[in-house]
Amino acid sequence: MRIASFICFGVIVGNLYAQRDSVSVNKLDEVLLFGNEQSINSINKELFSVKTISAQQINQVGANNLADILNQQLNINITPNAADGRSTISMFGLSGDYVKILIDNVPLVSDNGYGNNIDLTQINLEDIARIEIVEGAMGVLYGDNAVAGVINIITKKSSPSKWNIRASVQEETVGEEYNFDDEGRHIQNLNISHNISDHWYTSANFSRNDFKGFKNNYFGKDYFGLSGNGVNNDGRRGYEWNPKLQHTLNTMLKYGKNDFNFFYKFNYYNETLDIYNHAINSRLQNGEYDITANDEQFISNRFRHEAQVFGKLNQVDYNLSLSYQTQTRDREKYTYDLRRQQTRRIDVSMTNQESDLWFSKGTFENLLSRSPNFNLTAGYEITYQQGYDAVASGAYSDNIAEKDLGNYDVFSQLSFAKNNWSFYPGVRLNNNSNYGSKLIWSNSANYKPAKDIKLQAVVGSAYKTPTYTNLYYELIDANHDVQGNPDLNPEDGISYLFSAEKKSLLNKDSHIQNNLKIFHFDIDDKIDRVNIGDNKFTYLNIAEYKVLGFSTENNFSYKNFQTNIGLSYTGISQSLETETSNPDDYLFSLNATAALRYYWPKAETRFSLLLKYNGELQQYFRDNETNEFVKGTQEDYSLMDASINKYFFEKRFEVTLGARNIFNVVRVNNSAITATPGHEAPETSLLFGYGRSYFLKLLYNLNI
């Protein structure tokens, strides 16, 4: 394959330049217009245990979107959907509805609401400074639905020189499928940043990601089977994983002087998803078969405007943000002529999803700055969403009415520190347009018995209001009848997270960091989709849901070598309120991660190896024949990625080559894990990947 030739070329070039004497280069530090760059939009590391993924780690593994990099993280699972191309997150066994995803502390609007259940493949990482991951309920500072945790994506806000230009291309196989025309994954990116003056900075970033789909056992868009003089409708047309084309544009204008800072960001995202029907239509006409297929195309457009003002006023640190986002998805259903390989006619053309979101948040810290032991943070958060909701692979009723949903919150967090102890009690008054007022609370306590040891306990509300989809979703066609339920109650409960961290300096070249977490979530009135008879589905508050487990992560570094070993053992208990008797014992699953990284200074080369083991999952479902509850099982599987990253020509040219999914996972045997709890699910398998793939990324970096 051509990609193999590129990889061989990269290896040869790397070996040749590794043998040259290294050229002394004065590395340019980033220009920090706002003082401490690391503090901008960051999550408070005193309140929570924050895990950070750096831009270097992202770049080293050739990660283009958020799904690429989170797939190897402990306590996180990524579930792809080959039909609509979405990849969603779960943490501690809780779905993406319980994980809030932010960009610079602002929730992202999507086709399923805002902030939660985001399609991770829609979040481009080419202009990202770092990713912060926090586990556990964070409702006081980040609102309802931040139950399992928060993922905060921090964008770059500085440039290493007066002008910086970065251009890259990335070619990637999709399993064994690759060519320059209609197979593989083809990514291009261009970034230009400019320090206009000592106080003004601007940047622009454009990315194109062309995923050509995964055929596997299918034969693509223009295939039709012939059998003698007839047409064989063998169901092999199309793709196992549908093609998707994405375009992303980010721009920023920033000003900073003394204690006043401001930036405005604009983001445009465009996605085209093609769904090719596996079945074809044929009829004999004038001695020749007329062969057509009923296909669909979905085009999503998202515009995101964001302004933030932050700084210091009379010892008070303030941060004010305002964002307006709008997203639409257009659906086109058309008849495709396979013989002529062109669209014959448009059958349906409509906008089947539209959403507008206004968001504003203000935070004021150090309100008690004159007190030596006490401090106070206070703020507000306003969100207002209007529109209607849909999903990319379904046909929708024309009777969907436009709805709106709003939250109007105020919050405060008090900190008290004395000797080696610190306490952070907090409250948030959540005012929801559907559910009235609710007090969300939390308390975090830290104890440092020694300089290198930190003990932390975080206890708080696990409060979650129904999502836009839960309330207003409507999918009615010949095969489906799924409707939202506007009478749903919010979920409530309590979350416990205890952690112990120790840092050990062995000598000047090596150190160890150990972290142990114990967690427990107890959620009442959990919302699930249920069959209410006659193959009709809706959402109901039916379950008591509990999560119990522990995890440990251990980092060791020696000179230029780093390793991370992680282990997680998580149990889930679910009791259905609609059943008189059903099992509620904990079903446990084991997950493990390992990361090995090495930097070879003389050759300016970095090596990485990432491994994740996803243990067997179990869930109870009702056997249709015996009417008894039995365990359904999803088998265990492992993922491994490897990459080599090398600089050339005084770090102006960078080559990254690697392999993803080395163990070639495509499908995982499954019986009932995706079933609605308490209802029948046939034994099947889930599509988790498109097999082993190889990538080559070439990046040119110019500082002027």
C-alpha angles and dihedrals in degrees: 000000000000092000089059089057090053091050092049089049091052093051092049093049090047093053094047095052094041086065094055122092108263117251117233109245127186103223112222115230116224115262106245108207092174103046110244105031092190092064097055110113091342125148114249107264093198092060097042141021103253124197114201130205109197128217088247091057090048093050094044093063096041092245112175101173137024094262090059093060104033094053090084098047124113118249089015127103126186118210116196126201112209093195099060098016094237122145116196133188135235127188124196088353092302115124128240090273086075097047119078116211118200136181109209088343093305119114116240121236116228141165089279101051124280135307096359136074091013121176100247093204088067093063110086118207102196094104099036125126097192145327122236120205121193122181126210137035113322101171098137096063100024106031137233118339093036088109106125096031149290131266112200119191114203116204124213115269103175141053129221093225146006090281126015123185122183123180126175142172125197126192119192136177120230100220104305093334119106143136135132093254116047109349136068133020120296120191130181128179137181125186127181123181130176135188098216093187140330089292107027127072133171136181141176130195129187126186135180122194116185111187106185094198134249116270099182102158095359129083107223141250102317100041124120126162124237123206113186106301092341139072118257110215093203097158092240098118121110131014140309088218112031122233120256132187119199132189123188129186123184126180131177137188117190138183128187132173130155108317097343123086133171138175137176122201131191124194129185122187126185127182132180117195120188121200115192117197114239090212123070134202121228136176133169111249124173091340094309130092116245104215122192140155132207105235136174137213127195121197118192124193124186127183119191126188120183135174126183131185120188141157142101130304119181092336091311115120111215135186122184123181134182125185136177119191132176129185132183132178121200122203123207122185114192144167113247122205106218097191094052093032094225141105111271100189143342110245101178130014119175146131104251099177133035131165136173122191131190115191132178131170133176127189126186118190134186093032088153096041093143092062113088095210106025133064134171134209120191135173152142136239128197126186127175122179127185131179138056132288136232143153128243100242102047138083112235136212115254090225098075108135122212112256136186134210129189141184123196110184140172123192143178135192123197122201125200123182128184126164106315095342130088130177129195113188115178142177135194127194106214114200110190121187090225102036108030122222128347129176112226116194140183140171127202123190128188128192124185109190089174137013093259098041128077126181119190137181124188120186123173153130119304093205121163129172120209113273126241088259094051091053106037109014114132127180116165123162138123093294105028140051110177121152135176122241117229090189095067120130123225118260117243138181144115135281128208125191124173123182138179122195130186129182118198125190106206096180138322091290104042142042139170130216120193125189129183124186131186116191140182130180121189112188125181126199093017112189119236136167111251139184109245094185139285089050091295119140135197139157121266139173095246112137147067105212126195132181123193129173152102137243135192132195123190124191124193126181131183117179104301096351123093131179134180126194120188135181131185130183112188131178127195126200122188126183117188115218091203093063125075091211129014135142116271101175120127116266109204131208130190123219128179136183135192129185127185121187131176132180119204103200098190092056094033088230132142126201126196136181121185125189131180129181116201109197129216115291124210134192135170120244134167117261108227095214102045096027087223129125114255134174120262116202137207110200123238122258139176134223127204130184128182132184145170121211121191137176126216137182098025091317093303093116125046130187124193122181129170152130131256128204092012091179088062099235112182108148131017121205111245138176115190103330090121092043122111104261112266095016135098122274125178121231109266143137132257126227104234102164147347097252132255113346135182128212139191122194123190117192130183118199121191123185117190 
